[in-house]
Tab-separated table of N, CA and C in Angstrom:
chain	number	residue	atom	x	y	z
I	476	MET	N	-14.246	21.637	39.444
I	476	MET	CA	-13.776	22.780	40.178
I	476	MET	C	-11.470	23.567	39.753
I	477	LYS	N	-11.857	22.824	40.847
I	477	LYS	CA	-10.555	22.077	40.073
I	477	LYS	C	-9.618	21.954	38.181
I	478	HIS	N	-10.911	20.454	37.927
I	478	HIS	CA	-10.348	20.909	36.337
I	478	HIS	C	-10.399	21.838	35.260
I	479	PHE	N	-11.218	23.006	36.134
I	479	PHE	CA	-11.716	24.693	35.402
I	479	PHE	C	-10.701	25.231	35.506
I	480	LEU	N	-10.300	24.783	36.678
I	480	LEU	CA	-9.361	26.242	37.107
I	480	LEU	C	-7.822	24.941	36.208
I	481	PHE	N	-7.939	24.547	36.193
I	481	PHE	CA	-6.814	23.293	35.129
I	481	PHE	C	-6.655	24.042	34.426
I	482	PHE	N	-7.573	23.811	33.595
I	482	PHE	CA	-8.108	23.855	32.302
I	482	PHE	C	-7.479	25.278	31.816
I	483	LEU	N	-8.051	26.219	32.269
I	483	LEU	CA	-7.736	27.877	32.995
I	483	LEU	C	-6.405	28.454	32.592
I	484	GLY	N	-5.260	27.175	33.480
I	484	GLY	CA	-4.280	27.576	33.181
I	484	GLY	C	-3.606	27.308	32.245
I	485	LEU	N	-3.875	26.036	31.877
I	485	LEU	CA	-3.120	25.506	30.814
I	485	LEU	C	-3.105	26.468	29.667
I	486	LEU	N	-4.368	26.632	29.395
I	486	LEU	CA	-4.693	28.205	27.846
I	486	LEU	C	-4.173	28.808	28.041
I	487	PHE	N	-4.454	29.855	29.346
I	487	PHE	CA	-2.985	31.099	29.891
I	487	PHE	C	-1.341	30.384	29.607
I	488	CYS	N	-1.708	29.983	29.893
I	488	CYS	CA	0.217	29.672	29.260
I	488	CYS	C	0.544	29.360	27.187
I	489	HIS	N	-0.200	28.065	27.221
I	489	HIS	CA	0.328	27.435	25.892
I	489	HIS	C	-0.301	29.090	25.398
I	490	MET	N	-1.117	30.035	25.957
I	490	MET	CA	-1.434	31.441	24.542
I	490	MET	C	-0.530	32.249	25.297
I	491	GLN	N	1.076	32.155	26.442
I	491	GLN	CA	1.407	32.671	26.730
I	491	GLN	C	1.635	32.169	25.112
I	492	ALA	N	2.642	31.339	25.435
I	492	ALA	CA	3.608	30.535	24.537
I	492	ALA	C	4.282	31.041	23.192
I	493	TYR	N	2.382	30.650	22.541
I	493	TYR	CA	1.784	31.343	21.470
I	493	TYR	C	2.205	31.957	21.170
I	494	SER	N	1.600	33.657	22.233
I	494	SER	CA	2.434	35.272	21.596
I	494	SER	C	3.533	35.186	21.824
I	495	CYS	N	4.430	34.636	23.117
I	495	CYS	CA	5.697	34.795	23.144
I	495	CYS	C	6.698	34.905	21.420
I	496	LYS	N	6.249	33.616	20.923
I	496	LYS	CA	6.482	33.113	19.901
I	496	LYS	C	6.210	34.021	18.451
I	497	GLN	N	4.726	34.338	18.105
I	497	GLN	CA	4.325	35.299	17.374
I	497	GLN	C	5.200	36.316	17.530
I	498	ILE	N	5.773	36.703	18.789
I	498	ILE	CA	5.833	37.783	19.215
I	498	ILE	C	7.485	37.820	18.468
I	499	GLU	N	8.695	37.160	18.304
I	499	GLU	CA	10.041	36.511	18.085
I	499	GLU	C	9.559	37.220	16.506
I	500	LYS	N	9.115	35.583	16.533
I	500	LYS	CA	8.906	35.575	14.166
I	500	LYS	C	8.855	36.837	13.845
I	501	ASN	N	7.700	37.559	14.498
I	501	ASN	CA	7.627	39.352	14.320
I	501	ASN	C	8.877	39.959	13.930
I	502	ASP	N	9.320	39.358	14.813
I	502	ASP	CA	10.002	40.598	14.983
I	502	ASP	C	11.817	40.297	13.914
I	503	THR	N	12.027	38.748	13.798
I	503	THR	CA	12.900	38.990	12.984
I	503	THR	C	12.625	39.396	11.338
I	504	ILE	N	12.042	39.979	11.235
I	504	ILE	CA	11.285	40.478	9.859
I	504	ILE	C	11.635	41.863	9.283
I	505	SER	N	11.799	42.139	8.950
I	505	SER	CA	12.303	43.288	8.226
I	505	SER	C	11.688	44.317	7.455
I	506	ILE	N	11.257	45.708	7.815
I	506	ILE	CA	9.783	46.120	7.801
I	506	ILE	C	10.275	46.519	5.480
I	507	VAL	N	11.435	46.369	5.212
I	507	VAL	CA	11.440	46.372	3.898
I	507	VAL	C	11.605	45.724	3.300
I	508	SER	N	11.060	45.660	2.469
I	508	SER	CA	9.994	44.483	0.888
I	508	SER	C	11.336	43.104	0.290
I	509	LYS	N	11.107	42.125	0.654
I	509	LYS	CA	11.136	41.617	0.895
I	509	LYS	C	12.042	41.140	-1.475
I	510	ASN	N	11.480	41.796	-1.258
I	510	ASN	CA	11.408	41.838	-3.226
I	510	ASN	C	13.579	42.233	-3.632
I	511	TYR	N	13.291	43.605	-2.419
I	511	TYR	CA	13.573	44.369	-2.814
I	511	TYR	C	15.415	43.924	-1.697
I	512	LEU	N	14.778	43.340	-0.421
I	512	LEU	CA	16.209	42.795	0.302
I	512	LEU	C	16.714	41.150	-0.610
I	513	ASP	N	16.289	40.775	-1.001
I	513	ASP	CA	16.643	39.568	-2.055
I	513	ASP	C	17.342	39.919	-3.534
I	514	VAL	N	17.032	41.442	-3.419
I	514	VAL	CA	18.913	41.235	-4.615
I	514	VAL	C	19.757	42.466	-4.057
I	515	ILE	N	18.845	42.720	-2.907
I	515	ILE	CA	20.399	43.092	-2.379
I	515	ILE	C	21.421	41.177	-1.884
I	516	GLU	N	20.528	40.504	-0.968
I	516	GLU	CA	21.369	40.032	-0.953
I	516	GLU	C	22.384	38.900	-1.403
I	517	ASN	N	21.430	39.229	-3.050
I	517	ASN	CA	21.585	38.166	-3.702
I	517	ASN	C	23.078	38.680	-4.827
I	518	SER	N	22.975	40.410	-4.551
I	518	SER	CA	23.975	40.725	-5.495
I	518	SER	C	25.214	40.304	-5.752
I	519	ASP	N	26.000	40.438	-6.506
I	519	ASP	CA	27.141	39.921	-7.105
I	519	ASP	C	27.373	40.995	-7.840
I	520	SER	N	26.719	42.727	-8.057
I	520	SER	CA	28.015	44.231	-8.238
I	520	SER	C	26.819	44.929	-7.233
I	521	ILE	N	27.904	45.953	-6.809
I	521	ILE	CA	27.787	47.093	-6.535
I	521	ILE	C	28.347	49.174	-6.981
I	522	VAL	N	27.367	49.396	-7.146
I	522	VAL	CA	27.067	50.630	-7.369
I	522	VAL	C	27.000	51.598	-7.320
I	523	TRP	N	28.012	52.689	-6.669
I	523	TRP	CA	28.083	54.177	-6.255
I	523	TRP	C	27.368	54.554	-6.711
I	524	TYR	N	27.109	56.691	-6.254
I	524	TYR	CA	26.613	56.842	-6.905
I	524	TYR	C	25.965	58.697	-6.315
I	525	MET	N	27.549	59.146	-5.755
I	525	MET	CA	27.524	60.360	-5.892
I	525	MET	C	25.691	61.372	-6.714
I	526	LEU	N	25.330	62.059	-5.693
I	526	LEU	CA	24.324	62.991	-6.515
I	526	LEU	C	24.145	64.017	-6.430
I	527	ASP	N	23.787	64.936	-7.053
I	527	ASP	CA	22.923	66.458	-6.860
I	527	ASP	C	21.234	65.881	-7.098
I	528	PRO	N	20.130	66.631	-6.523
I	528	PRO	CA	18.966	66.569	-7.012
I	528	PRO	C	18.712	67.930	-7.970
I	529	MET	N	19.274	68.147	-7.074
I	529	MET	CA	18.898	70.005	-7.309
I	529	MET	C	19.140	70.478	-8.689
I	530	SER	N	20.248	70.243	-9.209
I	530	SER	CA	21.049	70.432	-10.388
I	530	SER	C	20.121	70.011	-11.819
I	531	GLU	N	19.801	71.889	-12.329
I	531	GLU	CA	19.643	71.691	-13.676
I	531	GLU	C	20.517	71.582	-14.784
I	532	ASP	N	21.828	71.387	-14.689
I	532	ASP	CA	22.011	71.389	-15.762
I	532	ASP	C	21.476	70.243	-16.919
I	533	THR	N	20.782	70.683	-17.736
I	533	THR	CA	19.754	69.611	-18.743
I	533	THR	C	21.138	68.707	-19.463
I	534	ILE	N	22.196	68.153	-19.281
I	534	ILE	CA	23.060	67.797	-20.794
I	534	ILE	C	23.880	66.491	-19.240
I	535	ALA	N	23.545	66.707	-18.250
I	535	ALA	CA	23.580	66.159	-17.965
I	535	ALA	C	23.357	64.558	-17.105
I	536	LEU	N	24.879	63.625	-16.167
I	536	LEU	CA	23.778	62.360	-17.269
I	536	LEU	C	23.082	61.610	-15.680
I	537	ARG	N	22.412	61.264	-15.223
I	537	ARG	CA	21.051	60.742	-14.122
I	537	ARG	C	20.564	59.871	-14.140
I	538	LEU	N	20.338	59.242	-12.880
I	538	LEU	CA	20.233	58.781	-12.389
I	538	LEU	C	18.714	58.802	-12.958
I	539	ASN	N	17.423	57.191	-13.002
I	539	ASN	CA	16.945	57.115	-13.653
I	539	ASN	C	16.288	58.495	-14.506
I	540	GLY	N	16.324	59.625	-15.389
I	540	GLY	CA	16.156	60.306	-15.280
I	540	GLY	C	15.686	61.546	-14.157
I	541	LYS	N	16.287	62.142	-12.957
I	541	LYS	CA	16.806	62.367	-11.772
I	541	LYS	C	17.289	63.337	-11.449
I	542	GLU	N	17.710	62.278	-11.295
I	542	GLU	CA	18.945	63.317	-9.917
I	542	GLU	C	20.316	63.349	-11.126
I	543	GLU	N	21.887	64.382	-11.030
I	543	GLU	CA	22.196	64.091	-12.136
I	543	GLU	C	23.580	63.823	-10.694
I	544	ILE	N	23.965	62.700	-11.805
I	544	ILE	CA	25.594	61.824	-11.037
I	544	ILE	C	26.036	62.556	-11.039
I	545	LEU	N	27.340	62.826	-10.374
I	545	LEU	CA	29.096	63.965	-9.689
I	545	LEU	C	29.574	62.702	-9.656
I	546	LEU	N	29.563	61.555	-9.170
I	546	LEU	CA	30.414	60.579	-9.384
I	546	LEU	C	30.267	59.273	-9.470
I	547	CYS	N	31.147	57.852	-9.677
I	547	CYS	CA	29.656	57.070	-9.781
I	547	CYS	C	31.537	55.657	-9.707
I	548	THR	N	31.154	54.957	-8.854
I	548	THR	CA	32.167	54.503	-8.545
I	548	THR	C	32.166	51.871	-7.911
I	549	THR	N	32.348	52.223	-8.085
I	549	THR	CA	31.987	50.232	-7.959
I	549	THR	C	32.543	50.050	-6.854
I	550	ASP	N	31.973	49.608	-6.333
I	550	ASP	CA	32.886	48.987	-5.471
I	550	ASP	C	33.539	46.943	-5.275
I	551	THR	N	34.734	47.500	-5.418
I	551	THR	CA	36.021	46.377	-4.984
I	551	THR	C	35.529	45.174	-3.746
I	552	LEU	N	35.349	46.189	-3.178
I	552	LEU	CA	36.076	46.029	-1.585
I	552	LEU	C	35.654	45.078	-0.804
I	553	THR	N	35.674	43.582	-0.206
I	553	THR	CA	33.522	42.083	-0.214
I	553	THR	C	33.899	42.694	0.699
I	554	ASP	N	35.073	43.110	1.734
I	554	ASP	CA	34.259	43.146	3.170
I	554	ASP	C	33.162	43.998	3.462
I	555	ARG	N	33.821	45.812	3.002
I	555	ARG	CA	33.246	46.057	2.187
I	555	ARG	C	31.601	45.775	1.835
I	556	CYS	N	31.551	45.369	0.588
I	556	CYS	CA	29.494	45.227	0.310
I	556	CYS	C	29.260	43.788	1.404
I	557	ASN	N	30.351	43.360	2.311
I	557	ASN	CA	29.579	41.882	2.979
I	557	ASN	C	28.825	43.227	4.035
I	558	ALA	N	29.235	44.176	5.217
I	558	ALA	CA	29.272	45.207	6.069
I	558	ALA	C	27.900	46.439	5.136
I	559	LEU	N	28.051	46.810	3.904
I	559	LEU	CA	26.904	47.132	3.462
I	559	LEU	C	25.766	46.208	3.936
I	560	LYS	N	26.118	45.588	3.053
I	560	LYS	CA	24.076	44.598	2.419
I	560	LYS	C	24.082	44.346	3.741
I	561	ASN	N	24.642	43.868	5.098
I	561	ASN	CA	24.397	43.237	6.453
I	561	ASN	C	23.741	44.724	6.332
I	562	ALA	N	24.001	46.113	6.674
I	562	ALA	CA	23.091	47.305	7.405
I	562	ALA	C	21.863	47.362	6.190
I	563	LEU	N	21.446	46.788	4.972
I	563	LEU	CA	20.794	46.903	4.900
I	563	LEU	C	19.548	46.184	4.952
I	564	THR	N	20.092	44.350	4.890
I	564	THR	CA	18.795	43.463	5.164
I	564	THR	C	18.704	43.310	7.119
I	565	TYR	N	19.273	43.775	7.291
I	565	TYR	CA	19.646	43.870	9.337
I	565	TYR	C	18.117	44.131	9.629
I	566	PRO	N	16.603	43.274	10.314
I	566	PRO	CA	16.030	42.826	10.337
I	566	PRO	C	16.024	43.894	10.660
I	567	TYR	N	16.929	44.693	12.247
I	567	TYR	CA	16.145	45.870	12.928
I	567	TYR	C	16.417	47.340	12.551
I	568	SER	N	17.425	47.457	11.369
I	568	SER	CA	17.869	48.036	10.509
I	568	SER	C	17.324	49.125	10.319
I	569	PHE	N	15.780	49.121	10.424
I	569	PHE	CA	14.246	50.343	9.887
I	569	PHE	C	13.556	50.098	10.965
I	570	VAL	N	13.166	50.529	11.201
I	570	VAL	CA	11.693	50.334	12.409
I	570	VAL	C	10.293	50.888	11.472
I	571	ALA	N	8.838	51.038	12.368
I	571	ALA	CA	7.960	50.657	11.745
I	571	ALA	C	7.678	52.121	11.883
I	572	ASN	N	7.909	53.218	11.364
I	572	ASN	CA	7.286	54.740	12.318
I	572	ASN	C	5.603	55.640	11.442
I	573	GLU	N	5.152	55.918	12.482
I	573	GLU	CA	3.605	56.309	12.351
I	573	GLU	C	3.995	57.316	11.837
I	574	MET	N	4.725	58.181	12.450
I	574	MET	CA	5.003	60.016	12.046
I	574	MET	C	5.399	59.490	10.404
I	575	VAL	N	4.812	60.901	9.717
I	575	VAL	CA	5.287	60.937	8.761
I	575	VAL	C	6.171	62.114	8.257
I	576	LYS	N	7.634	61.699	7.518
I	576	LYS	CA	8.052	62.782	7.284
I	576	LYS	C	7.241	64.204	6.415
I	577	GLU	N	7.110	65.193	6.435
I	577	GLU	CA	7.293	66.020	5.440
I	577	GLU	C	8.209	66.410	4.475
I	578	SER	N	8.757	66.002	3.784
I	578	SER	CA	10.072	66.003	3.377
I	578	SER	C	9.841	65.598	1.845
I	579	THR	N	10.657	66.360	0.808
I	579	THR	CA	10.543	66.127	-0.564
I	579	THR	C	11.576	65.021	-0.519
I	580	PHE	N	12.243	64.024	-1.738
I	580	PHE	CA	12.967	63.217	-1.474
I	580	PHE	C	14.124	63.329	-2.170
I	581	LEU	N	15.643	63.975	-1.661
I	581	LEU	CA	16.193	64.718	-1.982
I	581	LEU	C	17.531	63.864	-2.282
I	582	PRO	N	18.775	62.725	-3.420
I	582	PRO	CA	19.058	61.875	-2.597
I	582	PRO	C	20.084	61.725	-2.009
I	583	ASP	N	21.161	61.825	-1.341
I	583	ASP	CA	22.248	62.258	-1.732
I	583	ASP	C	23.181	61.514	-2.173
I	584	ILE	N	22.733	60.717	-2.465
I	584	ILE	CA	23.449	58.603	-2.295
I	584	ILE	C	22.925	58.201	-3.270
I	585	ALA	N	23.685	57.022	-4.154
I	585	ALA	CA	22.700	56.046	-4.256
I	585	ALA	C	23.361	54.343	-4.552
I	586	ILE	N	22.913	53.802	-4.204
I	586	ILE	CA	24.461	52.512	-4.683
I	586	ILE	C	22.684	51.410	-4.870
I	587	ALA	N	23.086	50.791	-6.783
I	587	ALA	CA	22.566	50.320	-6.890
I	587	ALA	C	23.267	48.986	-7.094
I	588	PHE	N	22.486	48.073	-6.665
I	588	PHE	CA	23.170	46.431	-6.967
I	588	PHE	C	22.608	45.366	-7.883
I	589	TYR	N	23.392	44.436	-8.094
I	589	TYR	CA	22.618	43.384	-10.013
I	589	TYR	C	23.479	42.676	-9.839
I	590	THR	N	22.267	41.703	-10.385
I	590	THR	CA	21.945	40.082	-10.002
I	590	THR	C	22.564	40.023	-11.016
I	591	LYS	N	22.762	38.787	-11.444
I	591	LYS	CA	21.932	37.976	-12.860
I	591	LYS	C	21.389	38.666	-13.661
I	592	ASP	N	19.164	38.812	-12.652
I	592	ASP	CA	17.968	39.086	-13.435
I	592	ASP	C	17.496	40.460	-13.489
I	593	ASN	N	18.063	41.183	-12.053
I	593	ASN	CA	17.344	42.799	-11.200
I	593	ASN	C	18.508	43.222	-10.795
I	594	THR	N	18.201	44.343	-10.624
I	594	THR	CA	18.442	45.343	-10.196
I	594	THR	C	17.891	45.943	-9.188
I	595	THR	N	18.166	46.520	-7.303
I	595	THR	CA	17.895	47.349	-6.724
I	595	THR	C	18.433	48.065	-6.788
I	596	VAL	N	17.443	49.809	-6.294
I	596	VAL	CA	18.634	51.579	-6.513
I	596	VAL	C	18.002	51.551	-4.985
I	597	PHE	N	19.354	51.929	-4.272
I	597	PHE	CA	18.761	52.250	-3.087
I	597	PHE	C	18.868	53.528	-2.833
I	598	SER	N	18.723	54.726	-2.812
I	598	SER	CA	19.317	55.876	-2.061
I	598	SER	C	18.922	56.658	-0.604
I	599	TYR	N	20.163	57.131	-0.211
I	599	TYR	CA	19.678	57.851	1.205
I	599	TYR	C	19.810	59.101	0.586
I	600	SER	N	19.077	60.362	2.116
I	600	SER	CA	18.915	61.891	1.373
I	600	SER	C	19.598	61.614	2.952
I	601	PHE	N	20.165	62.453	3.360
I	601	PHE	CA	21.390	63.019	4.577
I	601	PHE	C	19.962	63.916	5.315
I	602	TYR	N	20.018	65.177	4.567
I	602	TYR	CA	19.017	66.069	5.379
I	602	TYR	C	17.968	65.367	6.170
I	603	CYS	N	17.418	64.495	5.183
I	603	CYS	CA	15.892	64.565	6.350
I	603	CYS	C	15.634	62.473	7.043
I	604	ASP	N	16.633	61.378	6.246
I	604	ASP	CA	17.486	60.770	6.632
I	604	ASP	C	16.592	59.285	6.027
I	605	LEU	N	15.401	60.208	4.504
I	605	LEU	CA	14.952	58.569	4.372
I	605	LEU	C	15.549	58.158	3.682
I	606	CYS	N	15.786	57.382	2.648
I	606	CYS	CA	15.496	55.843	3.144
I	606	CYS	C	14.328	56.118	1.360
I	607	ARG	N	15.600	55.433	0.641
I	607	ARG	CA	14.346	54.523	-1.245
I	607	ARG	C	14.762	53.263	-1.215
I	608	PHE	N	13.752	52.170	-1.529
I	608	PHE	CA	14.440	51.210	-2.369
I	608	PHE	C	13.746	50.977	-3.492
I	609	GLU	N	14.274	51.262	-5.131
I	609	GLU	CA	13.446	51.153	-5.903
I	609	GLU	C	13.660	50.133	-7.164
I	610	LYS	N	13.066	49.991	-7.197
I	610	LYS	CA	12.724	47.959	-8.344
I	610	LYS	C	11.703	48.404	-8.944
I	611	ASP	N	12.264	48.568	-10.276
I	611	ASP	CA	11.026	48.543	-11.231
I	611	ASP	C	10.228	49.070	-11.061
I	612	GLY	N	10.373	50.168	-10.985
I	612	GLY	CA	9.171	51.477	-11.375
I	612	GLY	C	8.695	51.070	-9.776
I	613	LYS	N	8.635	51.323	-9.333
I	613	LYS	CA	7.883	51.252	-7.592
I	613	LYS	C	8.434	51.415	-6.892
I	614	PHE	N	8.978	51.088	-5.106
I	614	PHE	CA	9.767	51.839	-4.416
I	614	PHE	C	8.932	51.879	-3.120
I	615	GLN	N	9.453	51.816	-2.225
I	615	GLN	CA	9.748	52.037	-0.609
I	615	GLN	C	9.722	52.957	0.034
I	616	GLU	N	9.392	54.341	0.393
I	616	GLU	CA	10.607	54.977	1.634
I	616	GLU	C	10.304	54.227	2.440
I	617	VAL	N	11.387	54.534	3.673
I	617	VAL	CA	12.126	53.902	5.745
I	617	VAL	C	12.557	55.659	5.478
I	618	ASP	N	13.011	55.121	7.135
I	618	ASP	CA	13.183	55.772	7.924
I	618	ASP	C	14.714	54.741	8.662
I	619	GLY	N	15.381	56.100	7.621
I	619	GLY	CA	16.978	55.685	8.318
I	619	GLY	C	17.229	55.601	8.644
I	620	GLU	N	17.412	56.530	10.172
I	620	GLU	CA	17.883	57.086	10.962
I	620	GLU	C	18.521	55.643	11.152
I	621	LEU	N	18.360	54.834	11.770
I	621	LEU	CA	19.115	53.931	12.209
I	621	LEU	C	20.201	53.467	11.735
I	622	ILE	N	20.527	54.122	10.770
I	622	ILE	CA	21.370	53.662	9.626
I	622	ILE	C	22.568	54.443	9.501
I	623	ARG	N	21.514	55.619	9.457
I	623	ARG	CA	22.748	56.989	9.434
I	623	ARG	C	24.205	57.241	9.323
I	624	ASN	N	25.141	56.884	10.212
I	624	ASN	CA	25.987	56.801	10.545
I	624	ASN	C	26.904	55.450	9.832
I	625	SER	N	25.946	53.840	9.804
I	625	SER	CA	26.615	53.745	8.344
I	625	SER	C	26.958	53.786	7.553
I	626	ILE	N	25.652	54.657	7.298
I	626	ILE	CA	25.992	54.852	5.247
I	626	ILE	C	27.389	55.805	5.590
I	627	ILE	N	27.525	57.305	5.896
I	627	ILE	CA	27.906	57.888	5.954
I	627	ILE	C	29.344	57.152	5.988
I	628	GLN	N	29.642	56.467	7.066
I	628	GLN	CA	31.202	55.715	7.345
I	628	GLN	C	31.009	54.755	6.176
I	629	ILE	N	30.214	54.026	5.475
I	629	ILE	CA	31.237	53.534	4.774
I	629	ILE	C	31.008	54.307	3.150
I	630	ALA	N	29.919	55.333	2.948
I	630	ALA	CA	30.218	56.197	1.308
I	630	ALA	C	31.678	57.023	2.222
I	631	CYS	N	32.072	57.100	2.783
I	631	CYS	CA	33.100	58.178	3.489
I	631	CYS	C	33.910	57.470	2.521
I	632	GLU	N	34.241	55.722	3.173
I	632	GLU	CA	35.459	54.852	2.037
I	632	GLU	C	35.596	55.080	1.009
I	633	VAL	N	33.931	55.066	0.450
I	633	VAL	CA	34.149	55.872	-0.847
I	633	VAL	C	34.738	55.857	-1.834
I	634	PHE	N	34.160	57.672	-1.274
I	634	PHE	CA	34.498	58.671	-1.713
I	634	PHE	C	34.946	59.325	-1.299
I	635	PRO	N	36.364	59.608	-0.428
I	635	PRO	CA	37.139	60.616	0.663
I	635	PRO	C	37.693	61.476	0.553
I	636	HIS	N	36.987	61.671	-1.395
I	636	HIS	CA	37.782	63.219	-0.485
I	636	HIS	C	36.757	64.428	-1.489
I	637	ASP	N	35.096	63.855	-0.676
I	637	ASP	CA	33.835	64.307	-0.746
I	637	ASP	C	33.945	65.207	0.651
I	638	ARG	N	34.228	65.892	0.535
I	638	ARG	CA	34.343	67.583	1.275
I	638	ARG	C	32.723	67.280	2.291
I	639	TYR	N	31.394	67.460	1.716
I	639	TYR	CA	30.010	67.063	2.100
I	639	TYR	C	29.939	65.400	2.802
I	640	LEU	N	30.384	64.506	2.430
I	640	LEU	CA	30.464	63.590	3.229
I	640	LEU	C	31.512	63.206	4.318
I	641	ARG	N	33.179	64.436	4.062
I	641	ARG	CA	33.221	64.664	5.147
I	641	ARG	C	32.855	65.555	7.360
I	642	GLN	N	31.459	65.818	5.381
I	642	GLN	CA	30.802	67.656	7.081
I	642	GLN	C	30.368	66.013	8.445
I	643	LEU	N	29.832	66.081	7.346
I	643	LEU	CA	28.979	64.927	7.736
I	643	LEU	C	29.184	64.082	8.943
I	644	LYS	N	30.114	63.242	8.204
I	644	LYS	CA	31.055	62.874	9.103
I	644	LYS	C	32.265	63.225	10.409
I	645	ARG	N	32.058	64.568	10.866
I	645	ARG	CA	32.726	65.339	11.487
I	645	ARG	C	31.159	65.464	11.870
I	646	LYS	N	29.614	66.102	12.318
I	646	LYS	CA	29.323	66.309	12.949
I	646	LYS	C	29.166	65.076	13.525
I	647	ASN	N	28.786	63.490	13.389
I	647	ASN	CA	28.390	62.542	13.527
I	647	ASN	C	28.763	62.185	14.244
I	648	LYS	N	29.790	63.091	14.858
I	648	LYS	CA	30.665	62.265	15.453
I	648	LYS	C	30.174	62.384	17.546
């Protein structure tokens, strides 16, 4: 009986240690697909876009044929680019949420990350805090509430004269 109880104790300790390792391992994996994150991490060029998703202008320049591009700029500030990459690739920036937001995705900004061979576009909609990662015609939408303030702060640095972004920044203080 003593051997059986000892064996059960060892088995329990082993299972606890194994489950803790599994939890730690799974906690460090982002819910965002590695396909998007790899391009973001390895990008050598970042381009920001201010968008108007409701534009009806038929001759306007559009991002992926959808939203009208209001402003466009290449980000050349290394520290800001690294901060953006860190915010998007940090495993805890996005959490799995069972609740589905019933809203149409109308992005206010988009950020294109370019590598030699790939492009990933990250879009953010401030009215519903949805994010979209897009590559090769496929996309993944995630809740962006946790990174909202970071994205607004960085976007205000890129587009310092934009009234809408300044207003969002004031509301978030």
